[in-house]
XYZ file of C-alpha atoms in Angstrom:
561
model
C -17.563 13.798 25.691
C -16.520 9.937 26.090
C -13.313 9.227 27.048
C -12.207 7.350 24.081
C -13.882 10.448 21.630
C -11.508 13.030 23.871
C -8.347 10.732 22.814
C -9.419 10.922 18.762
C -7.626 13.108 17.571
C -8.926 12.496 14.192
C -12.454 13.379 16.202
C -13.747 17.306 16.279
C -17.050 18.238 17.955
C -18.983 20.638 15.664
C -19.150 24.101 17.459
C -22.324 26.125 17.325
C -22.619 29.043 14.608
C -22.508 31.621 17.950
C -18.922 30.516 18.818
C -17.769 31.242 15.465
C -16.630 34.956 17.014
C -15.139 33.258 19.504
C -11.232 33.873 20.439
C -9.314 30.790 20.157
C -8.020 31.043 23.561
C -11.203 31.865 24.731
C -12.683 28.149 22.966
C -9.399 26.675 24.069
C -10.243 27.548 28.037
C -13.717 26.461 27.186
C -12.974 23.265 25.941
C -10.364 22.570 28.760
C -12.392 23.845 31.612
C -15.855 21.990 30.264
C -14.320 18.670 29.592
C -11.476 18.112 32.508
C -11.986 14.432 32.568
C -9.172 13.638 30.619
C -6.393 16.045 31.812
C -7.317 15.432 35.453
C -7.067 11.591 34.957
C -3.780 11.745 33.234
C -2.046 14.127 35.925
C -3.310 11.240 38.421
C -1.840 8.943 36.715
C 1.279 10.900 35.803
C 1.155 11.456 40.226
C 1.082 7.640 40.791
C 3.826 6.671 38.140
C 5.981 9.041 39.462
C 5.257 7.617 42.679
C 5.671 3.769 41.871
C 9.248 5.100 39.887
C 11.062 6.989 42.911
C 10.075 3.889 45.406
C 10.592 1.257 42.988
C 13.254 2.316 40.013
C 15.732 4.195 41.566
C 19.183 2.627 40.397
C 21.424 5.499 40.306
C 20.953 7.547 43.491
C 18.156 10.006 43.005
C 17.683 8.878 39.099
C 14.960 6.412 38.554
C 16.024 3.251 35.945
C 12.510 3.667 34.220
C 9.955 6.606 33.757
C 6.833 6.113 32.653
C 5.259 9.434 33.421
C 6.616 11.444 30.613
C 5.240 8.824 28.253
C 1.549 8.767 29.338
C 1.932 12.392 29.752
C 2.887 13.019 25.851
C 0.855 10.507 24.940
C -2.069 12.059 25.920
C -1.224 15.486 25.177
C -0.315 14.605 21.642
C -3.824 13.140 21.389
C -6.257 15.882 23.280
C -4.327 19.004 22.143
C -6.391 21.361 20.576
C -4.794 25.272 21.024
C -2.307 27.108 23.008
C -4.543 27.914 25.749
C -5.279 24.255 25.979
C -1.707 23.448 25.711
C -1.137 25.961 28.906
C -3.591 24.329 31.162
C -2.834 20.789 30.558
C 0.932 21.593 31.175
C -0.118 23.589 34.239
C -2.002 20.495 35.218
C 0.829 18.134 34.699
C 3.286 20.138 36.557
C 1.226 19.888 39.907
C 0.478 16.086 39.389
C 4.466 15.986 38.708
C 5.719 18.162 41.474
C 2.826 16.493 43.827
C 4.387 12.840 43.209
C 7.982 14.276 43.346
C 6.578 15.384 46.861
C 4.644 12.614 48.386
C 7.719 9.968 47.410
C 9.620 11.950 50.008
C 12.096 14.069 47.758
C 12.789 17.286 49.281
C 10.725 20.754 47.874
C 13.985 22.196 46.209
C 14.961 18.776 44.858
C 11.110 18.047 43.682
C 11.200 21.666 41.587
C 14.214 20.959 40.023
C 12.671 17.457 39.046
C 9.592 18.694 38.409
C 11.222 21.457 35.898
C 13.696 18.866 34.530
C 10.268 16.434 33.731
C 8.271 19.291 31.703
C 11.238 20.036 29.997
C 11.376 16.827 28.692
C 7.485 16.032 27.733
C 7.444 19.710 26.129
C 10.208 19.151 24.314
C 8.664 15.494 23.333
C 5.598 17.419 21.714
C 7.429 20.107 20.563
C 9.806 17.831 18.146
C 6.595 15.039 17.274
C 4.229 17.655 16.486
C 7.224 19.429 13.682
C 8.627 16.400 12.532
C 6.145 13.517 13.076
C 2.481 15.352 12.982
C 0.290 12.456 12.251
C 0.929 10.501 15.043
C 0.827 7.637 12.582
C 2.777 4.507 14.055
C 1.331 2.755 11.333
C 3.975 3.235 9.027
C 8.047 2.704 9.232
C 8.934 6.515 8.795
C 5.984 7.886 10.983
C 6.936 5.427 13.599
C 10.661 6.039 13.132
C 10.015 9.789 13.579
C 8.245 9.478 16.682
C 10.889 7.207 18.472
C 13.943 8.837 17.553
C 12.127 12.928 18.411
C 9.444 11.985 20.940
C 11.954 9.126 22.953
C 16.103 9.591 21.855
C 16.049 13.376 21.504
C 13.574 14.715 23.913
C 15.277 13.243 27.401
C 18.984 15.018 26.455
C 18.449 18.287 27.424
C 16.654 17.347 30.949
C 18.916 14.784 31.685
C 21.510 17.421 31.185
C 19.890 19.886 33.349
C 19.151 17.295 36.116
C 23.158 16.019 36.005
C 24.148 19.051 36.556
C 22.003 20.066 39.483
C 22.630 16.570 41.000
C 26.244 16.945 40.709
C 26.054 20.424 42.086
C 23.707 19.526 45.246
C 24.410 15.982 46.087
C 27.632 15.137 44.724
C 26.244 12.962 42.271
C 28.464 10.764 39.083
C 27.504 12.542 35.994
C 27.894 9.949 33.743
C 25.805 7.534 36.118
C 22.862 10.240 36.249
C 22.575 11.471 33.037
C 22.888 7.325 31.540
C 20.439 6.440 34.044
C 17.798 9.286 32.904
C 18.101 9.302 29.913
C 17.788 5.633 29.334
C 15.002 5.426 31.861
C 13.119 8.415 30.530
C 13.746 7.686 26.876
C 12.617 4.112 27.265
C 9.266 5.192 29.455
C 8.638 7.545 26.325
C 9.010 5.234 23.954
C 7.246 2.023 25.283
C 4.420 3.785 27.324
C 3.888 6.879 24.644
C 3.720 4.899 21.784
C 1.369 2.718 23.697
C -0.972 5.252 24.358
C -0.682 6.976 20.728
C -1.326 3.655 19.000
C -4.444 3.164 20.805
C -6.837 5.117 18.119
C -10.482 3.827 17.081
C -9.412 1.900 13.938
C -6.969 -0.086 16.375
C -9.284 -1.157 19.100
C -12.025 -1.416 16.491
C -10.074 -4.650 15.325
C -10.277 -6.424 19.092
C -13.820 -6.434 19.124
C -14.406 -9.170 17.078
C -14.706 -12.208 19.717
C -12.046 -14.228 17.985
C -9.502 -11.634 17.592
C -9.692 -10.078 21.328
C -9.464 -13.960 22.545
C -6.344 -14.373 20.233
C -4.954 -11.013 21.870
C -5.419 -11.909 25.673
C -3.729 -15.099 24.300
C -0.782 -13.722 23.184
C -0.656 -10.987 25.743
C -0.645 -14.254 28.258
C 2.186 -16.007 26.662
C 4.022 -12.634 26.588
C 3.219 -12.027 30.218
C 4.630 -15.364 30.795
C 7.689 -16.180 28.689
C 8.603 -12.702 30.295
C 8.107 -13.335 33.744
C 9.706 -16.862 33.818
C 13.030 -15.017 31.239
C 13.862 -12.571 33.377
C 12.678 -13.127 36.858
C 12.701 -17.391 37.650
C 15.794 -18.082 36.045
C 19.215 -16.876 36.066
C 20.158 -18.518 32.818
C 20.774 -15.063 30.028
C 17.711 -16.221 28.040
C 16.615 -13.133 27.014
C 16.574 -13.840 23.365
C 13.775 -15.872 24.094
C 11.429 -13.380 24.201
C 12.112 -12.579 20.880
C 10.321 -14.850 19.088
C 7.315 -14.472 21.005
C 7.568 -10.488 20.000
C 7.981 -11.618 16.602
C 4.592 -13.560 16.628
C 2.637 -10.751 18.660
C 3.807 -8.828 15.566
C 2.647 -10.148 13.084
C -0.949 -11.076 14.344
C -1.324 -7.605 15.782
C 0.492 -5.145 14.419
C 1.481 -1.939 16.512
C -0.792 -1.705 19.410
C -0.326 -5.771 20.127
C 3.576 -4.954 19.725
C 3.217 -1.812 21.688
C 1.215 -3.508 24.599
C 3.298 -6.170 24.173
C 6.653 -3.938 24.567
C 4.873 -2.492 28.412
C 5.023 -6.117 29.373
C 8.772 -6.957 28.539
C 10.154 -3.501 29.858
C 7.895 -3.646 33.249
C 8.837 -7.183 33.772
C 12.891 -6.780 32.891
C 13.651 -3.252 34.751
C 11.122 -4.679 37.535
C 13.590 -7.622 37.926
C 16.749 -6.212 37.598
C 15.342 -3.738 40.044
C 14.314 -6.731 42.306
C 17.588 -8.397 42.252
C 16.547 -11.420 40.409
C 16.622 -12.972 37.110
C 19.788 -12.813 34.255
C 20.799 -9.117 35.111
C 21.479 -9.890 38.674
C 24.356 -10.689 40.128
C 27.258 -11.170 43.376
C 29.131 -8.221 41.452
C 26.880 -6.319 39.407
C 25.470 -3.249 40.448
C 21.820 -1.830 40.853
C 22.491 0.330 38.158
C 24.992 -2.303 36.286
C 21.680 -4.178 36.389
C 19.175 -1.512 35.395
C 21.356 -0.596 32.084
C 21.675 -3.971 31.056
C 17.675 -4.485 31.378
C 17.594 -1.230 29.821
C 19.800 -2.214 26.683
C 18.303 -5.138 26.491
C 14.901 -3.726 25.331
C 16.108 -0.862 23.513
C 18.248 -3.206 21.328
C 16.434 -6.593 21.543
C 12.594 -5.757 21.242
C 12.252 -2.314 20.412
C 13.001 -2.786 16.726
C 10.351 -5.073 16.026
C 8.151 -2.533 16.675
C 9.354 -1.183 13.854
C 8.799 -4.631 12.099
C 4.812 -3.868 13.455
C 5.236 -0.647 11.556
C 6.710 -2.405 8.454
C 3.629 -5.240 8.525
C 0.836 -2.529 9.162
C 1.993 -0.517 6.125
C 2.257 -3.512 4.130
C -1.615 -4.065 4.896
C -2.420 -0.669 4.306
C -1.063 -0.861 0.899
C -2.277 -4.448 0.241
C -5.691 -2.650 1.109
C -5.474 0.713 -0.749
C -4.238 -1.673 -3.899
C -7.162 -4.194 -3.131
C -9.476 -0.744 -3.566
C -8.019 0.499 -6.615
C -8.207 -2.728 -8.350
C -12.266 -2.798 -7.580
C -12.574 0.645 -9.087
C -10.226 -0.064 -11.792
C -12.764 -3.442 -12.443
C -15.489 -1.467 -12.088
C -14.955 1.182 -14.564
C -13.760 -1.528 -17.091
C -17.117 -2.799 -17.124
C -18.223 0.489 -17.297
C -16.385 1.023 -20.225
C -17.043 -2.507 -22.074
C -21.119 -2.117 -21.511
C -20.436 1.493 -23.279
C -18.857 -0.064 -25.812
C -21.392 -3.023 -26.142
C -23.952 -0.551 -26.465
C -22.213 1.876 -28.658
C -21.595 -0.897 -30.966
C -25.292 -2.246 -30.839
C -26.296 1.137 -31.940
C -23.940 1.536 -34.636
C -24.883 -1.663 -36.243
C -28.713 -1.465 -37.068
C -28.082 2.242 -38.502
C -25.211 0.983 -40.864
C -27.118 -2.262 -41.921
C -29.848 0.127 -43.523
C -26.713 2.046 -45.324
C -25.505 -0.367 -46.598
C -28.575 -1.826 -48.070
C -29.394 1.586 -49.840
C -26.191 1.882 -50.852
C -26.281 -1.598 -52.543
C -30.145 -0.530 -54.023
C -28.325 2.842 -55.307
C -25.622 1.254 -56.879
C -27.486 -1.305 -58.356
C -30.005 1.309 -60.240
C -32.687 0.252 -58.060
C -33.694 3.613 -56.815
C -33.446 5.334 -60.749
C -30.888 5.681 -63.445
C -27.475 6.188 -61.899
C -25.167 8.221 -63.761
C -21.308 6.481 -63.287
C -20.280 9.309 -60.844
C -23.425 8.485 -58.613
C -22.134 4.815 -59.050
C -18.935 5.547 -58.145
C -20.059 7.910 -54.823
C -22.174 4.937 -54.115
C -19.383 2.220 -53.867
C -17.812 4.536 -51.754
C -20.881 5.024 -49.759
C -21.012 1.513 -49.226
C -17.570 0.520 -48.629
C -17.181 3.095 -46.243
C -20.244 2.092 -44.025
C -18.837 -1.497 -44.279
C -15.619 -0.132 -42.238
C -18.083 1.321 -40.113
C -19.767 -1.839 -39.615
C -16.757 -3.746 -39.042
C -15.551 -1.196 -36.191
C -18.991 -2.263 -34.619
C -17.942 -6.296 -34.411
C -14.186 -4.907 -33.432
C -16.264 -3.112 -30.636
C -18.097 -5.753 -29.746
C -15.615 -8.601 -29.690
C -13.554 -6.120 -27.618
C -16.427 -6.034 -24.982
C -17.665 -9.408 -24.663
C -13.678 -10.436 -24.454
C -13.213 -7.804 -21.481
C -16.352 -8.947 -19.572
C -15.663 -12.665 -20.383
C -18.525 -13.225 -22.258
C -16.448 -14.683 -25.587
C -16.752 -18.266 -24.966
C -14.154 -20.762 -27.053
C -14.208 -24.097 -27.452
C -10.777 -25.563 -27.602
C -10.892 -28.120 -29.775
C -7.458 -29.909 -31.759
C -7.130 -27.542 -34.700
C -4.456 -28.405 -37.389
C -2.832 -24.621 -37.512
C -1.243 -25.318 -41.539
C -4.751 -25.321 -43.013
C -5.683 -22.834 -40.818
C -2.745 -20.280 -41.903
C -3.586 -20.992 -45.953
C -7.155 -20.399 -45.046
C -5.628 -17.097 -43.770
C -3.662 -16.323 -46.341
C -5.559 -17.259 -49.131
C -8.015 -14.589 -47.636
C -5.583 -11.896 -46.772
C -4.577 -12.229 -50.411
C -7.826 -11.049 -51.826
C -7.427 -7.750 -50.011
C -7.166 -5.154 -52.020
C -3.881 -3.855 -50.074
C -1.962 -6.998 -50.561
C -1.568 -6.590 -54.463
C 1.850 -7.005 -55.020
C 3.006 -8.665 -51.923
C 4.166 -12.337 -51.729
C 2.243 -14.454 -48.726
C 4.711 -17.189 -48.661
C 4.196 -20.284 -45.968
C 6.857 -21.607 -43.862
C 4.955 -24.957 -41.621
C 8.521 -26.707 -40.391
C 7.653 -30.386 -39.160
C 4.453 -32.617 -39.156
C 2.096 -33.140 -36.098
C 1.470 -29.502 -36.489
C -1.846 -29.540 -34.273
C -2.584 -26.901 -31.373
C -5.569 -26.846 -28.488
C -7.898 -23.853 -29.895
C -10.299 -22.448 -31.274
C -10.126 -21.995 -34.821
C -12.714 -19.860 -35.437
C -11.265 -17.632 -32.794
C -7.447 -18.426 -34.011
C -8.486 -17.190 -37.610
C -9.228 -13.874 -35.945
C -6.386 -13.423 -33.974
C -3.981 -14.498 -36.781
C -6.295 -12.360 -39.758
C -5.916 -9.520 -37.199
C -1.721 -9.923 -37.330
C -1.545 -10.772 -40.792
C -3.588 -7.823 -41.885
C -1.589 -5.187 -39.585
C 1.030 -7.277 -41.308
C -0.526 -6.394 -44.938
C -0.720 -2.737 -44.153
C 2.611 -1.754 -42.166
C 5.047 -3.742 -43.386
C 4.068 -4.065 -47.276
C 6.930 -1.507 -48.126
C 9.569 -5.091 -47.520
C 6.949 -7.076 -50.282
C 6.809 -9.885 -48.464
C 4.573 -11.789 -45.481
C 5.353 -15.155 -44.198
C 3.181 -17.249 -42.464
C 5.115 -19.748 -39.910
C 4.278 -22.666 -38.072
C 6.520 -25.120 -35.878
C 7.164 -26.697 -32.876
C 7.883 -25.351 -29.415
C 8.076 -26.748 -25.941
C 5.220 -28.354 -25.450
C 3.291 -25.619 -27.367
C 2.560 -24.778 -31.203
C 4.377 -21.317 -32.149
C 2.785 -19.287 -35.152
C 4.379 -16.229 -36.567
C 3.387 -13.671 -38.613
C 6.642 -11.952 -40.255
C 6.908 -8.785 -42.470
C 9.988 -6.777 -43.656
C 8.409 -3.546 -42.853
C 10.097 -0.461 -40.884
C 9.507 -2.005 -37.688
C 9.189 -1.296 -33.749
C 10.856 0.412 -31.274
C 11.024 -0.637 -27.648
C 8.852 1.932 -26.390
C 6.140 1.427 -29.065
C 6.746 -2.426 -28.547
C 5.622 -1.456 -24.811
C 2.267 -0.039 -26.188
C 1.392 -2.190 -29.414
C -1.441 -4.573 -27.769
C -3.328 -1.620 -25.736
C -6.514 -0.854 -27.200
C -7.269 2.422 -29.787
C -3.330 3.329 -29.522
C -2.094 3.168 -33.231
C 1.204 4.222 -32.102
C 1.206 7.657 -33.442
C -0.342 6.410 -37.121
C -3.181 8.857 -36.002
C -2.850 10.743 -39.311
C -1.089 8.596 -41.676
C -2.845 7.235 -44.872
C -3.201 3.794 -43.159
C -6.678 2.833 -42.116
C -6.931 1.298 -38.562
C -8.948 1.850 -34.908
C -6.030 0.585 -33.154
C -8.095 -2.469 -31.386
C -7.610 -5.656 -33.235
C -4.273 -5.819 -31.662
C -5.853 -5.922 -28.643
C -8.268 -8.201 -29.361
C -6.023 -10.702 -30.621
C -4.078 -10.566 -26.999
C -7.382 -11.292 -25.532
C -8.363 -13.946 -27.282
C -5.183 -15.423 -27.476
C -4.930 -15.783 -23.999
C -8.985 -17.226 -23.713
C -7.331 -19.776 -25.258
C -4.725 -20.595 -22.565
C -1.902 -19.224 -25.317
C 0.493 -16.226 -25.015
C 1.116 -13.300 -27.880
C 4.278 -10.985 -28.394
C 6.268 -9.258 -30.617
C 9.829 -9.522 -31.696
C 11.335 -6.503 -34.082
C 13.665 -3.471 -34.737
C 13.698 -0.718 -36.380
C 14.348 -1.362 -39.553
C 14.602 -4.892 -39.530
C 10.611 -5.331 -39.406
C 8.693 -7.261 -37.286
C 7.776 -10.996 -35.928
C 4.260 -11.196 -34.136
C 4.146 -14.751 -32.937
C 1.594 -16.549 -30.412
C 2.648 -19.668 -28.830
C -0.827 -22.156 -28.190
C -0.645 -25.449 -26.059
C 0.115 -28.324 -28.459
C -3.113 -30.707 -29.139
């Protein structure tokens, strides 16, 4: 197995149907002991950190200022783990690479146990407390992110540093306070920085630096990191660490968590390493080593840590961005699924009904044989009823070519008066306006609006006959015209029972007749919809205005000629 495939954790190897009566510790051991690439290299490198920390970082007697150690070693363990068996052998492995480097930096054997028992009760506890409360190991997001710093990094270091403040104090004498400060900021900064650099480097992460642009655009930054950093906080003695700030902020934004993560190695290495070294703003004629080494310390922790979590914050964003991006295609898609259905459904519907109605018509007529007058009758019926059938078809239609933009309009001046009597005078030969009063209400001259008129007369029959038909119990339909800022308003107004918010909320989506399912009023519940898309083809706006009880204003505002 590759290295990078053994830090997947995402990643599982497909075992062979004659291990499926394997043990688990028994395929734990197998795994460990057949692919020791990964555990051996990390308790080398957890051996040389601990090194380079006891000769370089000490600040408060025996307690090093920074630990990077227990972060690589989580980091990795968090990534490869696989069973308990596993879990036993890799900590095995890390204790001798621990107590090894406790060794060779020339600590004593009694004081290198205690060390060495102090470290793995830190990184188990680290795994421990990410694998309950943050088991995704995604950094990606604010709370995943926020999980793993505060249990893998604030929590995890108490109880060693505890347990190695006490046995310093006990053997050497040592100041609590200084000891346990010292570790735990050391060892809670090494976790945080170096672990969540080595858990944000997954496949979909490193994926994004091998386009040529972007990995030149990440050395870049890296550079400018390396030296804003370097000049901040070991060339002058000037407090200018805010400055590095900015630079954090930009490494942020143009690459997310593992830039910011990288990023955060560079700043921590360079500001412990020169408060360490004596040089740069933390040092000083009266400041301490370990004076120095918590003000370096504090310095990340409060100045660029957080804007890790502003890495977090941008990477969700994109994954959300992304996951809405997605939904809208499929949302698209099945829309024109659904308008070619209804395209088709509608093409089918129509050459069937034509015939209908033409042997309806022959019936009626006597064309086909004497008719008695209740065969007349059952034949106007026939006939009017394939007619609604037929007009569902163009409502189906319009609906479809209108979703999938194929409804062209020519907006042309179109004097909206004449075009409401033409309306009107049409609406009144309905059948269901007998005994209503279509009254006209044009306020002003000039009265001319950019649109179609063919297309207006739809969307304006549509209102007035939803008009006709649920609001007929007030007797009366007005038809209004005037101005509005720099637009042409047109309502249609009836005194019916009218609207409540909610139903307001759903009038203009297609087949929803608001509950009217059942009532005696015939309707699809899609010219409403309709109307609101071709109102807007036509660069205008529709809405409603009612409430219940007071009836109801439909009114559609066009751009004025």
């Amino acid at each position: 197995m590759s290295l990078s495939r053994a830090l997947d954790p995402m990643e599982s190897t497909s075992a062979p149907a004659t291990e499926g009566a394997a043990t688990p510790a028994a395929r734990g051991a197998s795994t460990f002991f057949s692919q020791p690439l990964v555990p051996i290299l990390t308790a080398l490198g957890v051996l040389v950190l601990v090194v380079t920390a006891i000769n370089f970082a000490r600040s408060a007697g025996l307690v090093a200022a920074l630990w990077g150690a227990g972060g690589l070693a989580v980091a990795v363990w968090l990534r490869t783990s696989r069973d308990r068996v596993y879990d036993v052998c890799f900590g095995g492995l890390l204790t001798v690479g621990i107590m090894a480097g406790e060794v060779m930096a020339g600590n004593p054997v009694g004081l290198s146990v205690m060390f060495t028992v102090a470290n793995m009760i830190e990184i188990v506890g680290a795994v421990l407390l990410v694998r309950r409360f943050a088991p995704t190991l995604n950094l990606s997001t604010v709370d995943g992110a926020v999980r793993f710093l505060l249990c893998g990094a604030v929590l995890a270091p108490i109880p060693a540093a505890a347990f190695s403040t006490a046995w310093l104090t006990v053997l050497v004498g040592a100041d609590p306070l200084a000891s346990f400060q010292t570790w735990w900021f050391g060892h809670a900064l090494g976790l945080a920085v170096f672990g969540a650099f080595g858990v944000s480097l997954t496949r979909p992460h490193l994926a994004a630096l091998t386009r040529p642009w972007r990995a030149v655009e990440a050395v870049s930054l890296m550079g400018l990191v390396l030296a804003v950093t370097v000049a901040v906080f070991m060339m002058v003695r000037a407090p200018l660490g805010f400055a590095v700030i900015p630079v954090m902020i930009l490494v942020a934004a143009r690459l997310r968590i593992l830039g910011t993560a990288a990023a955060l190695v560079i700043v921590t290495l360079t500001a412990v390493g020169g408060a360490m070294a004596g040089v740069g703003p933390f040092s000083g004629a009266n400041v301490d080593l370990a004076d120095r080494a918590v003000l370096a310390q504090t310095m990340v922790f409060l100045g660029c840590l957080p804007i890790f979590l502003i890495a977090a914050l941008l990477e969700e964003r994109d994954a959300l961005a992304e996951r809405a991006r997605l939904g809208r295609v499929r949302a698209e898609a099945a829309s024109e699924a659904k308008s070619r259905l209804l395209a088709n459904v509608a093409h089918e519907i129509k050459s069937p009904i034509g015939g209908v109605i033409g042997i309806g018509d022959l019936w009626k007529a006597g064309q086909l044989g004497p008719v008695s007058p209740t065969q007349a009758e059952m034949a106007e019926m026939l006939v009017k009823t394939a007619r609604q059938v037929e007009a569902l078809a163009h409502d189906l239609l319009d609906v479809a070519r209108a979703e999938s933009g194929a409804v062209k309009v020519e907006l042309r001046p179109t004097d909206v008066p004449g075009l409401l009597e033409d309306v009107r005078r049409t609406v009144a030969l309905r059948p269901e306006a007998a005994g209503l009063r279509l009254e006209m209400d044009c306020a002003g001259d000039g009265l001319v609006a950019l649109a179609d008129s063919q297309r207006l007369a739809q969307v304006v029959g549509n209102l007035a006959s939803n008009a006709v038909k649920y609001g007929a119990s007030g007797g009366v339909v007005r038809f209004v015209a005037r101005r509005a800022p720099r637009a042409i308003r047109i309502e249609v107004v009836d005194q019916g029972p009218g609207l409540t918010a909610e139903k307001q909320a759903q009038l203009f989506e297609p087949f929803n007749r608001l509950g009217l399912e059942r009532s005696a009023i015939e309707g699809h519940g899609i010219g409403l919809a309709l109307a609101k898309r071709l109102t807007e083809l036509q660069g205008g706006s529709i809405g409603v205005t009612s409430q219940p009880g007071a009836g109801a204003t439909f009114w559609i505002e066009l751009p004025a000629a």
